[in-house]
GROMACS .gro file of N, CA, C and O in nm:
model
  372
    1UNK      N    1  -3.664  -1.735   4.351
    1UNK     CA    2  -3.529  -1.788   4.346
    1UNK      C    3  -3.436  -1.683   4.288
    1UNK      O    4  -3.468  -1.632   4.180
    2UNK      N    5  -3.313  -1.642   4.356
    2UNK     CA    6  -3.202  -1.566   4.325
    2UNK      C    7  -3.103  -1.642   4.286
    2UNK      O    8  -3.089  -1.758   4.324
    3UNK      N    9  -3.027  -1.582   4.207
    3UNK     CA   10  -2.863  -1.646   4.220
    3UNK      C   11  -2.794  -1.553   4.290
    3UNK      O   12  -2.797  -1.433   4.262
    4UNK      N   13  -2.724  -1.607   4.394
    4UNK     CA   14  -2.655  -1.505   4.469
    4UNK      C   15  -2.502  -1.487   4.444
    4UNK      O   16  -2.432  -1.560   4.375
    5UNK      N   17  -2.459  -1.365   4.522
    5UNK     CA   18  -2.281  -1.296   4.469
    5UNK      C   19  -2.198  -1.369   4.578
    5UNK      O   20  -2.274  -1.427   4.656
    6UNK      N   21  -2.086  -1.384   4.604
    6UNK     CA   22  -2.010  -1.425   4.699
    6UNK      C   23  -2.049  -1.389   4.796
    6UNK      O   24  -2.061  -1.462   4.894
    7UNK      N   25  -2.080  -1.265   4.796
    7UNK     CA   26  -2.138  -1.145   4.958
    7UNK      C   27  -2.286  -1.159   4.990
    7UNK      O   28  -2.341  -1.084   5.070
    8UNK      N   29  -2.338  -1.239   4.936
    8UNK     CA   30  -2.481  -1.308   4.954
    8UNK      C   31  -2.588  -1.202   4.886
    8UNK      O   32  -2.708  -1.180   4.906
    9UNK      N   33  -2.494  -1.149   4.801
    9UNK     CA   34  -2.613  -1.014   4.729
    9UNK      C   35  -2.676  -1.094   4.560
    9UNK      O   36  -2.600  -1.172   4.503
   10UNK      N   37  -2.791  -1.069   4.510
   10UNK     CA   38  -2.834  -1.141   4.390
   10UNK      C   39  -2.752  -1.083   4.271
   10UNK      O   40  -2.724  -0.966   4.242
   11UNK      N   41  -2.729  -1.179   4.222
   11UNK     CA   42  -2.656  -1.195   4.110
   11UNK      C   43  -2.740  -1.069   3.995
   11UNK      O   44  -2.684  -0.994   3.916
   12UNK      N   45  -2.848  -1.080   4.016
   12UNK     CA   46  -2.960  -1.060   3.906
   12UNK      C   47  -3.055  -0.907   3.905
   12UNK      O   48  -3.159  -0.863   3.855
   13UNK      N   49  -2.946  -0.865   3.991
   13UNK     CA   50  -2.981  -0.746   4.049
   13UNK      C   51  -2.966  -0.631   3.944
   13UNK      O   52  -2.863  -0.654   3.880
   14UNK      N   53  -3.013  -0.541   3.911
   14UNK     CA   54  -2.957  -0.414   3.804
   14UNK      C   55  -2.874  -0.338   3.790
   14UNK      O   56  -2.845  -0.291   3.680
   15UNK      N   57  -2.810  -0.304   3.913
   15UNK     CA   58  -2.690  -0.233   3.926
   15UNK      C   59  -2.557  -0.308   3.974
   15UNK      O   60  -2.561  -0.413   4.037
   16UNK      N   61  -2.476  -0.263   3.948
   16UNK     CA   62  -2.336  -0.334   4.007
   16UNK      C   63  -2.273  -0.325   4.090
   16UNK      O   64  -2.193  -0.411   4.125
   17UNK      N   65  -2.305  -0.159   4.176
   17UNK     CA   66  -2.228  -0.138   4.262
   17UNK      C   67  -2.354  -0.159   4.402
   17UNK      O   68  -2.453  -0.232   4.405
   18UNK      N   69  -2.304  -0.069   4.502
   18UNK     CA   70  -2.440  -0.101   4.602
   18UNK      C   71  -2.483   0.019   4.638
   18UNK      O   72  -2.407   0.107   4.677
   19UNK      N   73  -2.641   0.034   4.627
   19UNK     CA   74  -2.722   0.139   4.668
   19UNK      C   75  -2.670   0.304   4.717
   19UNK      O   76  -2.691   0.418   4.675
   20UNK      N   77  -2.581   0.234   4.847
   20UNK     CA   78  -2.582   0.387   4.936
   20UNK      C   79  -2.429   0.412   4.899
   20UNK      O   80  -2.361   0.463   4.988
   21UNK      N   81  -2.363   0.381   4.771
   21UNK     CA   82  -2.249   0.417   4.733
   21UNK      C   83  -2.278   0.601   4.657
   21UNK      O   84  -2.369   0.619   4.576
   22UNK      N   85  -2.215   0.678   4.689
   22UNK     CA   86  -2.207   0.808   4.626
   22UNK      C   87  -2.208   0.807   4.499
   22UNK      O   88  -2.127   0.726   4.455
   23UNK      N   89  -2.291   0.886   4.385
   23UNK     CA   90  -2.311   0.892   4.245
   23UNK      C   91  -2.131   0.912   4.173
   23UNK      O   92  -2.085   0.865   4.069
   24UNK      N   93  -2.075   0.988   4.264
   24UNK     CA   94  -1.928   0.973   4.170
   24UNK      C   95  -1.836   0.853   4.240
   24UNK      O   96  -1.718   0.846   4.207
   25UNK      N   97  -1.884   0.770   4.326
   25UNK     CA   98  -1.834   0.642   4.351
   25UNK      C   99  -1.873   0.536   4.235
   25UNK      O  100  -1.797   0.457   4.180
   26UNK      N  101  -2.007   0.556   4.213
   26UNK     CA  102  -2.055   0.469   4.154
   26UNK      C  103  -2.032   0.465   4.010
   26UNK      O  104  -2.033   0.360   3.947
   27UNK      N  105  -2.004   0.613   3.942
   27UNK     CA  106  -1.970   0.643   3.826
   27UNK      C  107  -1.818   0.591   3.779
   27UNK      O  108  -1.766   0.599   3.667
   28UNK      N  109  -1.769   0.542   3.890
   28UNK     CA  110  -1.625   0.491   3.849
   28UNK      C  111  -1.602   0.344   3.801
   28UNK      O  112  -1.512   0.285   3.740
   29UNK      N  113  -1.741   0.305   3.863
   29UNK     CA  114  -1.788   0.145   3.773
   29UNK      C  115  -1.782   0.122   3.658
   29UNK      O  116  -1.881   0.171   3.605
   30UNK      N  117  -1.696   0.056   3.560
   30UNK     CA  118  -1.648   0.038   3.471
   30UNK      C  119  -1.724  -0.090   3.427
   30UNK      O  120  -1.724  -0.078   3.305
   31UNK      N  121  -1.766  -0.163   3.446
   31UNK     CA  122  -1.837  -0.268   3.429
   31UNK      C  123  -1.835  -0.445   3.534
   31UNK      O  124  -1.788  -0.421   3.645
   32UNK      N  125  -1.858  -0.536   3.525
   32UNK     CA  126  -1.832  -0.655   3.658
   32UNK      C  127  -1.701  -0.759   3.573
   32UNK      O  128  -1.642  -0.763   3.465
   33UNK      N  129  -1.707  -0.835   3.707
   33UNK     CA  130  -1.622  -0.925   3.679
   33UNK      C  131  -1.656  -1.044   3.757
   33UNK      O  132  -1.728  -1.027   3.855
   34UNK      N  133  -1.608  -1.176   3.725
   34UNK     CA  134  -1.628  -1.271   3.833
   34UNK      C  135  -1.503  -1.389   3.859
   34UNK      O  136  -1.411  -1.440   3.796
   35UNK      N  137  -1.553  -1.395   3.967
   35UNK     CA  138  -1.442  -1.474   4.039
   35UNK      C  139  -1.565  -1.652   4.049
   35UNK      O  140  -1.688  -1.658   4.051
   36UNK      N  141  -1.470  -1.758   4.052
   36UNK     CA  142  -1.530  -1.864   4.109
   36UNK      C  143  -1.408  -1.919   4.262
   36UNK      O  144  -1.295  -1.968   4.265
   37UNK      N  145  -1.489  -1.886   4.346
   37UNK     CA  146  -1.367  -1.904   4.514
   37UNK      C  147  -1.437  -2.080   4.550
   37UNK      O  148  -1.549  -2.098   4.598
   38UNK      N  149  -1.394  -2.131   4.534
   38UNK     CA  150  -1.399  -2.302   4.578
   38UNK      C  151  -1.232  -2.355   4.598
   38UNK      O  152  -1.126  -2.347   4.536
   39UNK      N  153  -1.283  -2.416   4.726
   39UNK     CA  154  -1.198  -2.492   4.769
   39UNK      C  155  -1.103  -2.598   4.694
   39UNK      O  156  -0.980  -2.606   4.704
   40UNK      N  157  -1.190  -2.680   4.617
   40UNK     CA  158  -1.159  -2.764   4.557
   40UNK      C  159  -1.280  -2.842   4.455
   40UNK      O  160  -1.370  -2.904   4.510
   41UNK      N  161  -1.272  -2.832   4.275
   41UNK     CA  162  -1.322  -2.834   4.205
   41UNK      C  163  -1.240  -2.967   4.129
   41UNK      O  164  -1.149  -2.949   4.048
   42UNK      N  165  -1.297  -3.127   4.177
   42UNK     CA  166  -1.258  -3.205   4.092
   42UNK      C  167  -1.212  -3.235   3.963
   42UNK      O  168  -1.121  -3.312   3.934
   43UNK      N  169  -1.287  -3.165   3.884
   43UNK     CA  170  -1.334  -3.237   3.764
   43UNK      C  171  -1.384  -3.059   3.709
   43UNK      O  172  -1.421  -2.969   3.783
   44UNK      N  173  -1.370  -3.054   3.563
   44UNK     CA  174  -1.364  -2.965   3.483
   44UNK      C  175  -1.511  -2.966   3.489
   44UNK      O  176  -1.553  -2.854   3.521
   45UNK      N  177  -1.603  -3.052   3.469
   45UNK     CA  178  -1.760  -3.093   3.523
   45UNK      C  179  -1.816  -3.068   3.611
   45UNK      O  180  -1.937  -3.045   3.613
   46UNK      N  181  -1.710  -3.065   3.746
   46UNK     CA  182  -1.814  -2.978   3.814
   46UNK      C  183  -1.757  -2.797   3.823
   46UNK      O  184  -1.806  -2.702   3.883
   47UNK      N  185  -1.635  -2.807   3.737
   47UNK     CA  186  -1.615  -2.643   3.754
   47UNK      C  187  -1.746  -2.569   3.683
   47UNK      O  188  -1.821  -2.481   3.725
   48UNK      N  189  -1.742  -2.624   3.589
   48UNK     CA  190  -1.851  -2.605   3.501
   48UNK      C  191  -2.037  -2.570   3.560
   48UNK      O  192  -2.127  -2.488   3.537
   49UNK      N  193  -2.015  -2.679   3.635
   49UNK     CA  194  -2.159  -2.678   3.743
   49UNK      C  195  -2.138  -2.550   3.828
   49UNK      O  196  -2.238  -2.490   3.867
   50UNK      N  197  -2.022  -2.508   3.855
   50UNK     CA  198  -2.004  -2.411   3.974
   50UNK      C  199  -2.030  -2.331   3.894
   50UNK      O  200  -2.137  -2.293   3.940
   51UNK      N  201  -2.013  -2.270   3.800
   51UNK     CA  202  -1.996  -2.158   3.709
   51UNK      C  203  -2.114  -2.103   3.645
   51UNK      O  204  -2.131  -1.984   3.620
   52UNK      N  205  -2.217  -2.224   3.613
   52UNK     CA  206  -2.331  -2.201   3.502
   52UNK      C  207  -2.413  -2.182   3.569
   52UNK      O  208  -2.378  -2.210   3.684
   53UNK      N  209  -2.572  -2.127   3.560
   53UNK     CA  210  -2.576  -2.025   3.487
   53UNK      C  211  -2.537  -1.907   3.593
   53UNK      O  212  -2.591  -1.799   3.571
   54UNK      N  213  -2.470  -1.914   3.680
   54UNK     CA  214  -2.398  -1.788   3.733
   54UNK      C  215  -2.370  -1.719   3.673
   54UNK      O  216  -2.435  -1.615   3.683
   55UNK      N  217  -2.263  -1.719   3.573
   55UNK     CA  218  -2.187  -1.583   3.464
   55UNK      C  219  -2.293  -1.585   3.382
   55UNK      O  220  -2.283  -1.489   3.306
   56UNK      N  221  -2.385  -1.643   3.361
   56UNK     CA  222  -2.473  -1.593   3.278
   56UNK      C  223  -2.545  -1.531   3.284
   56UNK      O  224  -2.574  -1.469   3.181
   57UNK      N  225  -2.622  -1.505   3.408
   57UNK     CA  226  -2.712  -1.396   3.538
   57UNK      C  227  -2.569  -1.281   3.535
   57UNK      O  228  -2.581  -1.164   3.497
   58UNK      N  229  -2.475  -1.324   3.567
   58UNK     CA  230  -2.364  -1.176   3.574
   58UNK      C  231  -2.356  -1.114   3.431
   58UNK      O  232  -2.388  -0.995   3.423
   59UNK      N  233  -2.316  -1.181   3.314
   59UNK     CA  234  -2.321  -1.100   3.196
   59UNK      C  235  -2.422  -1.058   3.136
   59UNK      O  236  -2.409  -0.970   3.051
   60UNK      N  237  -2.567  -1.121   3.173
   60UNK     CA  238  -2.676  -1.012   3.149
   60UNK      C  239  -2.715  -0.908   3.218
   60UNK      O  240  -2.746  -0.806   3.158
   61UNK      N  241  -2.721  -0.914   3.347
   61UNK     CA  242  -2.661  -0.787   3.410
   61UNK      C  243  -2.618  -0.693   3.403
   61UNK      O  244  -2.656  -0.582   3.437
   62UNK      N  245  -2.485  -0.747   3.331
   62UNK     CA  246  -2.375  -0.617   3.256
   62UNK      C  247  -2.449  -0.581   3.141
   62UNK      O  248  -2.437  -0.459   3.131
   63UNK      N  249  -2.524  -0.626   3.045
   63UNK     CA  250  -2.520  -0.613   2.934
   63UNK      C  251  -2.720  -0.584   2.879
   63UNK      O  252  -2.748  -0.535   2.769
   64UNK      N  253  -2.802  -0.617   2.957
   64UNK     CA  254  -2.922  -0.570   2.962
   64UNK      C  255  -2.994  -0.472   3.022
   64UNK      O  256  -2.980  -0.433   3.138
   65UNK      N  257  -3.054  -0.443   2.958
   65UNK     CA  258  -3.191  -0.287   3.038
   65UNK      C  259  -3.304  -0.354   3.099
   65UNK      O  260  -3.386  -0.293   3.169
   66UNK      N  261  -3.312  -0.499   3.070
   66UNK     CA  262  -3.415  -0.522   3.112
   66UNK      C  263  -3.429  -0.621   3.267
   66UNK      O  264  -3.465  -0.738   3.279
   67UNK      N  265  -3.401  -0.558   3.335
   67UNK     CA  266  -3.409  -0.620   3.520
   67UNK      C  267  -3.541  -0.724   3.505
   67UNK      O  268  -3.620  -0.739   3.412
   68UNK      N  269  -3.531  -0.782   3.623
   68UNK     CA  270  -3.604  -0.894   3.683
   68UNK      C  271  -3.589  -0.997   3.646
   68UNK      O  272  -3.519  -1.020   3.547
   69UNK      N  273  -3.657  -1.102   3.724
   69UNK     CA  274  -3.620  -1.246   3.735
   69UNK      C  275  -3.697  -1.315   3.605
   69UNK      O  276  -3.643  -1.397   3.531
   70UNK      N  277  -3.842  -1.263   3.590
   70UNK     CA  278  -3.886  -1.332   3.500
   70UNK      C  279  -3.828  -1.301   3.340
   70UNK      O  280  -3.845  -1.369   3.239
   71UNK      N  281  -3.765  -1.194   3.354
   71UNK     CA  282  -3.730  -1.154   3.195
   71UNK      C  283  -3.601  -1.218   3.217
   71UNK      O  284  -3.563  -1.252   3.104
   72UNK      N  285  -3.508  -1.254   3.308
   72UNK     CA  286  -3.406  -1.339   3.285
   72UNK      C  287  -3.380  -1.486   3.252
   72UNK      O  288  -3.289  -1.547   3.196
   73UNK      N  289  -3.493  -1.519   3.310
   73UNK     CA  290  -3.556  -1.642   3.284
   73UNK      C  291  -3.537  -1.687   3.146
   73UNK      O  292  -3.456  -1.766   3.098
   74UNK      N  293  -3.651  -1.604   3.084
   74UNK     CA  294  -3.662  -1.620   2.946
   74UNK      C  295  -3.531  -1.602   2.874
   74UNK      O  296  -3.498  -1.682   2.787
   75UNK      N  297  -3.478  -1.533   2.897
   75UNK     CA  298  -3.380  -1.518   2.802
   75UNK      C  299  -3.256  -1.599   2.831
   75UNK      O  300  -3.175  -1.602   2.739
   76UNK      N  301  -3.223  -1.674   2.955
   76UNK     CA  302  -3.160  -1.796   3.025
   76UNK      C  303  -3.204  -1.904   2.938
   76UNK      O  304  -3.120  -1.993   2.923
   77UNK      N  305  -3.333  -1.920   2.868
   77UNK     CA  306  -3.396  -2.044   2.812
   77UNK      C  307  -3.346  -2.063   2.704
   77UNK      O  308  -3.290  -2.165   2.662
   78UNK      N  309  -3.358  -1.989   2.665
   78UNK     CA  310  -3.256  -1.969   2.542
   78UNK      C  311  -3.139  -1.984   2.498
   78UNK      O  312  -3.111  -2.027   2.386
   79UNK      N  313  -3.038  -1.939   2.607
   79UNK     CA  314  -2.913  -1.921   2.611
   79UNK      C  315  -2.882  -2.061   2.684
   79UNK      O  316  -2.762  -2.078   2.705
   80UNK      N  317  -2.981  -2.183   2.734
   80UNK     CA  318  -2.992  -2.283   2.759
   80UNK      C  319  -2.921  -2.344   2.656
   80UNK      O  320  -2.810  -2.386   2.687
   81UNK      N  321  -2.964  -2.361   2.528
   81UNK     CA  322  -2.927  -2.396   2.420
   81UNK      C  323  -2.772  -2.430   2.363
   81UNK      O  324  -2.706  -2.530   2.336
   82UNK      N  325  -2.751  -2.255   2.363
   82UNK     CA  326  -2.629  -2.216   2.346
   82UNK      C  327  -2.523  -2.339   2.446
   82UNK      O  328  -2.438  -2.418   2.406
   83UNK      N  329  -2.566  -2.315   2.565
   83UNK     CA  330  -2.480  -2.419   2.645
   83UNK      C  331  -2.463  -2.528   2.645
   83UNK      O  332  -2.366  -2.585   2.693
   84UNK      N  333  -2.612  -2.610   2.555
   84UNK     CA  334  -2.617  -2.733   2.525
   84UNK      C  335  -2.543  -2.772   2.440
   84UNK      O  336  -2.464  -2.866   2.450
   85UNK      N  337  -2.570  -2.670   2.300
   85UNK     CA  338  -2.484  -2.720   2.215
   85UNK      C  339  -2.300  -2.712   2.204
   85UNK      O  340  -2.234  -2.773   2.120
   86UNK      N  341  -2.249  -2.629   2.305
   86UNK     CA  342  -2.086  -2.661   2.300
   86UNK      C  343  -2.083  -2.715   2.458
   86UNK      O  344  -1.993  -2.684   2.537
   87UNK      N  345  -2.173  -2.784   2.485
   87UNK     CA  346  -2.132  -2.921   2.594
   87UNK      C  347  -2.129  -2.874   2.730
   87UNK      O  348  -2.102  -2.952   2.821
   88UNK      N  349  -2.155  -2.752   2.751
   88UNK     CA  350  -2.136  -2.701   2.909
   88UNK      C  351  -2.209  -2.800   3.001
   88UNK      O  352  -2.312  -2.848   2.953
   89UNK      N  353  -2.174  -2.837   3.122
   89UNK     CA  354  -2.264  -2.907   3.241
   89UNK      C  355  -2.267  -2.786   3.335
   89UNK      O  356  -2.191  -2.738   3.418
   90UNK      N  357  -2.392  -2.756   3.285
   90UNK     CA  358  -2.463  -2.654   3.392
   90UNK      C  359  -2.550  -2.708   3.477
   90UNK      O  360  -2.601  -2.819   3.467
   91UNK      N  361  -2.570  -2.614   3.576
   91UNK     CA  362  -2.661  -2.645   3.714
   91UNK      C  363  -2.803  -2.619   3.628
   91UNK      O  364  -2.786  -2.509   3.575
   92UNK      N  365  -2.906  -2.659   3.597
   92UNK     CA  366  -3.015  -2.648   3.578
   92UNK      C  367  -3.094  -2.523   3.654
   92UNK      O  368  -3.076  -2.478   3.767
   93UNK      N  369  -3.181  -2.489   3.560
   93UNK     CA  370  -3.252  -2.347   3.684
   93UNK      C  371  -3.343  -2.427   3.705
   93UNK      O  372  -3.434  -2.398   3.783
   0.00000   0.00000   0.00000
């Protein structure tokens, strides 16, 4: 299981930019950002659902050395918590 980018690329991937981009293309990467593109988001509840743990796969990304799914996992379990306790309604992994 992936979380995927708007462009159907994994969220969870190690790098930010894409593969066959040139080393001084890629060096101009400054770090990510995210967008949530929906049509229409009722309820602050389900923005919330749209959102979680998406930016959370994106800001470890930005912010870890350590790639793959199973080490994100773990450290998602955790950060489970975090979300529990200031009330987020996240999508469950």
């Amino acid at each position: 299981m992936q979380m995927l980018d708007g462009n159907g690329g994994a969220v969870d991937q190690p790098k930010p930019c894409p593969a066959d981009w040139e080393d001084g293309a890629a060096a101009q990467v400054l770090g990510t950002q995210a967008q949530l593109w929906t049509e229409f988001a009722a309820t602050p509840a389900h923005l919330e659902y749209l959102s979680f743990p998406r930016l959370c796969a994106l800001a470890d990304r930005a912010w870890s050395d350590e790639p793959g799914w199973a080490d994100f996992l773990a450290r998602m379990r955790l950060h489970e918590r975090r979300l529990d306790a200031l009330g987020v309604r996240y999508r469950p992994l």
